[in-house]
């Protein structure tokens, strides 16, 4: 809907979100990232055919002109709702472009490299003190057709019976899609055999076990989760995560964070597993207010701690 708006809001309205393909500027952060072995813009150009650059609010010529006017002017402008819808549409469009490019890159990844990276990533996790000390975990069941980082070794380790005299067995919750409206639950399982393939060919638990007992839903558990192991299509070094577009994880994580706040629980650590080719520079992935940031990434080159929560829990490079 259109409405009359004064000049200043219109100048702001004319600020445009754009995905720039402009020439790169070499700066300190980027040089630092390159030293760390991150995905440089040049590498992104090679992999994806063009460079992803952070989304920036850019002043259009109209905005420039309007902000230099000294007299108040009234002209027809878009309503705030229309602008928000436009910005969201632009973010979703950019997400679709990145998804499509990363899917292609993953498809062309050499299977033996993928399998090596799977092993390294899982070994890093299995050896990590923050993993060893986690008693309750939520993890995804990897789907190789989707080229997701393998979690099978992690899951079998988590589910392997602990020696009687040893520390407590870990408790594992895994996702189950409830409907097409971004609703997902996390159910406790104790054996890999508890899983059956869903319509998307991803293994998931039935809501009742083989004996007909209702499985424990993590949202009704008495104790907090220590660690989430998250999937995703792409990640950036500021902790942004691009999923497969269903909104399942973002919706779930938002609800879980609210539950933890209500119960006064410490927040879990949110850790995503990523092949090297899925990691992008800081703030390259566009986000909406619904997107939940991850605390750290585990890639074949090591752990990338992002938030103070990650550093506080002892995650380091
Ligand atoms: N292993 C795993 N389990 C998970 C998720 C996940 O990402 N990985 N989910 C995370 O949300 C939920 C399921 N969401 C999913 C959403 C899309 C697709 C999928 O097959 N997407 C295709 C594209 C389909 C299309 O565009 O029509 C793809 O990504 O290639 C799979 C699972 C819950 N369980
Ligand atoms: N917390 C939320 N509440 C309601 N809807 C949400 C929430 N988070 C995401 N969505 C919706 O889900 C859809 C997909 O969102 P988005 O593209 O960010 O998902 P994604 O990060 O790719 O997927 P996922 O979170 O499953 O990995 C969007 O329509 C978005 O509005």
XYZ file of C-alpha atoms and ligand atoms in Angstrom:
382
model
C 0.000 0.000 0.000
C 1.284 3.497 -0.798
C 1.255 6.450 1.538
C 2.584 9.999 1.765
C 5.865 10.149 3.604
C 8.237 12.981 4.518
C 11.617 13.264 2.906
C 13.841 11.661 5.516
C 11.965 8.353 5.788
C 11.841 8.241 2.008
C 15.598 8.678 1.786
C 15.878 5.748 4.170
C 13.317 3.828 2.141
C 15.455 4.296 -0.909
C 18.360 2.514 0.761
C 18.646 -0.736 -1.089
C 19.878 -4.157 -0.067
C 22.079 -5.456 -2.782
C 24.285 -8.444 -3.414
C 27.334 -6.767 -4.842
C 29.621 -8.357 -7.380
C 31.958 -5.378 -7.273
C 35.748 -5.554 -7.276
C 37.167 -6.713 -3.943
C 38.918 -4.406 -1.518
C 41.722 -6.122 0.350
C 41.541 -5.254 4.025
C 42.994 -6.491 7.297
C 40.180 -8.884 8.225
C 40.295 -10.527 4.844
C 44.076 -10.943 4.953
C 43.705 -12.474 8.431
C 41.036 -14.877 7.136
C 43.263 -15.924 4.263
C 46.070 -16.707 6.680
C 43.627 -18.902 8.622
C 42.876 -20.818 5.436
C 39.292 -19.527 5.063
C 37.301 -19.291 1.864
C 38.726 -16.207 0.181
C 36.771 -14.215 -2.346
C 39.076 -15.537 -5.050
C 38.302 -19.108 -3.999
C 34.597 -18.256 -3.940
C 34.904 -16.851 -7.453
C 36.465 -20.107 -8.608
C 33.912 -22.296 -6.839
C 30.714 -20.425 -7.430
C 31.426 -18.385 -10.556
C 31.200 -15.095 -8.701
C 32.096 -13.589 -5.346
C 29.645 -13.391 -2.482
C 30.062 -10.096 -0.737
C 28.457 -9.019 2.526
C 25.065 -7.439 1.980
C 25.362 -3.718 2.472
C 22.733 -1.052 2.678
C 23.568 1.105 -0.297
C 22.418 4.621 -1.003
C 20.723 4.800 -4.375
C 21.019 8.050 -6.412
C 17.453 8.860 -5.319
C 18.381 8.515 -1.650
C 21.506 10.653 -2.131
C 19.481 13.354 -3.865
C 16.758 13.357 -1.266
C 19.089 13.510 1.705
C 20.748 16.628 0.262
C 17.415 18.545 -0.045
C 17.105 21.339 2.520
C 13.337 21.945 2.141
C 10.843 19.368 3.461
C 9.328 17.523 0.514
C 6.385 15.127 0.508
C 6.260 12.413 -2.050
C 4.634 9.022 -2.439
C 6.649 6.283 -0.796
C 6.322 2.620 0.080
C 4.933 1.835 3.530
C 7.275 0.296 6.113
C 5.499 -3.032 5.632
C 6.163 -2.939 1.907
C 9.832 -2.138 2.510
C 10.160 -4.974 4.992
C 8.488 -7.374 2.574
C 10.843 -6.190 -0.180
C 13.913 -6.618 2.015
C 12.781 -10.094 3.099
C 12.126 -11.060 -0.501
C 15.620 -9.882 -1.400
C 17.154 -11.900 1.464
C 15.221 -15.053 0.463
C 16.283 -14.582 -3.142
C 19.944 -14.303 -2.160
C 19.597 -17.344 0.093
C 18.201 -19.334 -2.839
C 21.144 -18.298 -5.022
C 23.687 -19.342 -2.392
C 21.840 -22.638 -1.726
C 21.822 -23.505 -5.379
C 25.545 -22.715 -5.795
C 26.601 -24.603 -2.688
C 24.495 -27.645 -3.691
C 26.309 -27.697 -7.042
C 29.708 -27.378 -5.362
C 28.918 -30.205 -2.952
C 27.725 -32.402 -5.813
C 30.998 -31.950 -7.639
C 33.120 -32.585 -4.538
C 35.440 -35.555 -4.914
C 33.900 -38.434 -2.888
C 37.240 -39.465 -1.414
C 37.919 -35.892 -0.234
C 34.429 -35.790 1.235
C 34.986 -39.024 3.094
C 38.372 -37.788 4.401
C 36.763 -34.561 5.606
C 33.937 -36.578 7.245
C 36.503 -38.553 9.228
C 38.555 -35.522 10.260
C 35.521 -33.517 11.366
C 34.132 -36.395 13.425
C 37.526 -37.110 15.012
C 37.856 -33.450 16.007
C 34.459 -33.606 17.702
C 35.075 -36.962 19.398
C 38.371 -35.729 20.869
C 37.034 -32.367 22.022
C 36.620 -31.756 25.782
C 33.366 -29.837 25.118
C 31.965 -32.946 23.384
C 33.276 -35.396 25.973
C 31.761 -33.401 28.814
C 28.316 -33.047 27.164
C 25.764 -35.336 28.777
C 22.703 -34.450 26.728
C 22.976 -33.764 23.018
C 20.777 -33.012 20.032
C 22.351 -34.129 16.763
C 21.227 -34.578 13.174
C 21.194 -37.926 11.377
C 23.271 -37.185 8.298
C 21.920 -37.888 4.842
C 24.630 -38.676 2.318
C 22.339 -37.946 -0.657
C 22.142 -34.365 0.664
C 25.960 -34.324 0.972
C 25.775 -33.516 4.674
C 28.792 -33.939 6.927
C 28.585 -37.507 8.196
C 27.503 -37.991 11.807
C 27.401 -41.813 11.862
C 30.623 -42.182 13.895
C 29.496 -39.570 16.398
C 26.118 -41.261 16.788
C 27.542 -44.724 17.294
C 29.976 -43.367 19.874
C 27.200 -41.529 21.710
C 24.983 -44.613 21.677
C 27.672 -47.156 22.545
C 27.077 -48.545 26.041
C 29.400 -46.931 28.584
C 31.334 -49.278 30.903
C 29.481 -49.671 34.238
C 32.220 -48.050 36.294
C 32.624 -45.224 33.778
C 30.857 -41.858 33.484
C 27.176 -41.528 32.668
C 25.984 -42.577 29.220
C 25.180 -39.610 26.993
C 21.560 -38.936 26.162
C 20.793 -38.326 22.491
C 17.852 -36.509 20.886
C 17.374 -36.479 17.111
C 14.991 -34.552 14.824
C 11.641 -35.660 13.532
C 9.739 -33.464 11.068
C 6.117 -33.013 12.149
C 4.618 -31.131 9.201
C 5.416 -28.738 6.375
C 4.999 -25.675 8.625
C 8.557 -25.696 9.990
C 7.548 -27.862 12.981
C 10.143 -30.316 14.127
C 10.576 -32.208 17.403
C 13.642 -33.807 18.944
C 13.110 -37.288 20.369
C 15.353 -39.367 22.575
C 16.732 -42.522 20.964
C 18.949 -45.207 22.423
C 19.659 -47.321 19.329
C 20.300 -46.544 15.653
C 17.678 -49.221 14.866
C 15.103 -46.843 16.356
C 15.225 -44.870 13.102
C 13.133 -45.168 9.940
C 13.388 -43.210 6.657
C 10.895 -40.371 6.216
C 9.434 -39.027 2.952
C 12.612 -36.956 2.418
C 14.678 -40.122 2.870
C 16.178 -38.866 6.126
C 16.257 -41.307 9.031
C 14.155 -40.255 11.990
C 12.534 -41.833 15.049
C 8.869 -42.772 15.309
C 7.200 -40.949 18.197
C 6.726 -44.306 20.002
C 9.434 -46.929 20.414
C 9.318 -50.654 19.513
C 7.601 -51.438 22.860
C 4.904 -48.836 22.233
C 6.329 -46.377 24.778
C 6.193 -42.674 23.955
C 9.661 -41.291 23.356
C 10.907 -38.430 25.456
C 10.586 -35.096 23.650
C 13.516 -32.803 24.499
C 11.085 -29.919 25.044
C 9.617 -31.894 27.971
C 12.896 -33.133 29.437
C 13.831 -32.352 33.039
C 17.378 -31.372 32.227
C 18.965 -28.997 29.742
C 20.744 -29.975 26.551
C 24.487 -29.265 26.638
C 25.259 -29.407 22.945
C 23.478 -29.114 19.591
C 25.253 -30.549 16.553
C 23.709 -28.762 13.606
C 23.506 -29.398 9.869
C 23.411 -26.696 7.212
C 24.140 -25.908 3.596
C 26.491 -22.996 4.214
C 27.970 -21.050 7.101
C 29.911 -17.856 7.482
C 32.615 -16.818 9.898
C 30.256 -14.580 11.834
C 28.128 -17.615 12.793
C 25.379 -17.284 10.223
C 23.894 -20.560 9.084
C 22.016 -21.269 5.878
C 19.713 -24.276 6.140
C 17.724 -26.060 3.462
C 14.950 -23.499 3.502
C 12.373 -25.269 5.665
C 12.882 -23.059 8.715
C 12.770 -26.204 10.904
C 15.952 -25.590 12.851
C 15.489 -21.835 13.229
C 11.984 -22.347 14.600
C 13.091 -25.164 16.896
C 16.168 -23.351 18.218
C 14.185 -20.203 18.940
C 11.665 -22.258 20.966
C 14.412 -24.152 22.760
C 16.195 -20.911 23.701
C 12.929 -19.565 25.109
C 12.438 -22.756 27.136
C 15.992 -22.542 28.518
C 15.367 -18.922 29.510
C 12.089 -19.827 31.285
C 13.808 -22.641 33.170
C 16.872 -20.562 33.927
C 19.084 -23.147 32.212
C 22.481 -22.480 30.705
C 22.120 -22.267 26.922
C 23.469 -25.231 24.960
C 26.451 -24.810 22.712
C 25.349 -24.583 19.055
C 28.002 -26.207 16.886
C 27.667 -26.800 13.127
C 29.650 -29.305 11.085
C 30.929 -28.024 7.764
C 33.035 -29.121 4.804
C 35.659 -26.517 3.864
C 33.721 -25.467 0.749
C 30.673 -24.539 2.845
C 32.429 -21.843 4.868
C 32.201 -18.240 3.713
C 33.572 -14.912 4.819
C 32.009 -12.940 7.669
C 28.465 -11.671 7.076
C 28.223 -13.083 3.569
C 25.095 -15.103 4.329
C 22.029 -12.851 4.377
C 19.866 -13.189 7.482
C 16.426 -12.336 8.804
C 15.629 -11.816 12.502
C 14.531 -15.499 12.654
C 17.979 -16.880 11.863
C 19.777 -18.336 14.869
C 23.565 -17.922 14.952
C 25.877 -20.822 15.727
C 28.537 -20.605 18.435
C 31.187 -22.486 16.497
C 31.950 -24.413 13.329
C 33.884 -27.639 13.037
C 35.584 -27.960 9.670
C 38.454 -30.191 8.511
C 40.878 -27.380 9.335
C 39.711 -27.362 12.944
C 37.280 -25.679 15.278
C 36.248 -22.107 14.500
C 34.924 -20.562 17.710
C 32.657 -17.603 16.997
C 30.824 -16.434 20.103
C 31.952 -15.701 23.643
C 29.874 -18.731 24.694
C 32.154 -20.914 22.569
C 35.298 -19.379 24.031
C 33.805 -19.684 27.519
C 33.245 -23.403 26.956
C 36.863 -23.886 25.953
C 36.510 -24.081 22.170
C 39.643 -22.835 20.489
C 41.262 -22.951 17.053
N 19.907 -34.664 8.342
C 19.030 -33.671 8.443
N 17.908 -33.862 9.121
C 17.005 -32.859 9.198
C 17.239 -31.609 8.592
C 18.455 -31.429 7.872
O 18.753 -30.364 7.301
N 19.310 -32.493 7.829
N 16.284 -30.631 8.697
C 16.564 -29.279 8.638
O 15.719 -28.475 8.472
C 14.923 -31.039 8.947
C 14.336 -31.577 7.660
N 14.336 -30.576 6.658
C 14.664 -30.797 5.358
C 14.423 -29.775 4.429
C 14.740 -30.002 3.100
C 15.309 -31.175 2.693
C 15.671 -31.422 1.268
O 15.717 -32.540 0.817
N 15.960 -30.385 0.513
C 16.441 -30.488 -0.855
C 15.716 -29.510 -1.752
C 14.267 -29.755 -1.838
C 13.550 -28.697 -2.654
O 14.112 -27.638 -2.957
O 12.380 -28.947 -2.989
C 17.910 -30.118 -0.875
O 18.351 -29.381 0.034
O 18.595 -30.537 -1.806
C 15.545 -32.165 3.620
C 15.232 -31.966 4.956
C 14.915 -32.076 10.042
N 15.857 -33.103 9.828
N 11.400 -18.729 14.269
C 10.619 -18.826 13.196
N 9.272 -18.744 13.305
C 8.480 -18.843 12.226
N 8.931 -19.040 10.974
C 10.239 -19.132 10.785
C 11.162 -19.060 11.882
N 12.413 -19.226 11.384
C 12.273 -19.374 10.055
N 10.988 -19.328 9.686
C 10.460 -19.441 8.311
O 10.988 -20.588 7.674
C 11.235 -20.327 6.285
C 12.636 -20.687 5.906
O 13.550 -19.889 6.631
P 15.094 -19.905 6.292
O 15.291 -19.747 4.830
O 15.819 -18.946 7.209
O 15.395 -21.404 6.758
P 16.737 -22.194 6.820
O 17.656 -21.573 7.809
O 17.277 -22.363 5.464
O 16.177 -23.606 7.299
P 16.411 -24.450 8.645
O 16.249 -23.513 9.808
O 15.379 -25.520 8.596
O 17.758 -25.016 8.554
C 10.947 -18.855 6.077
O 9.694 -18.741 5.469
C 10.960 -18.274 7.473
O 10.094 -17.171 7.564
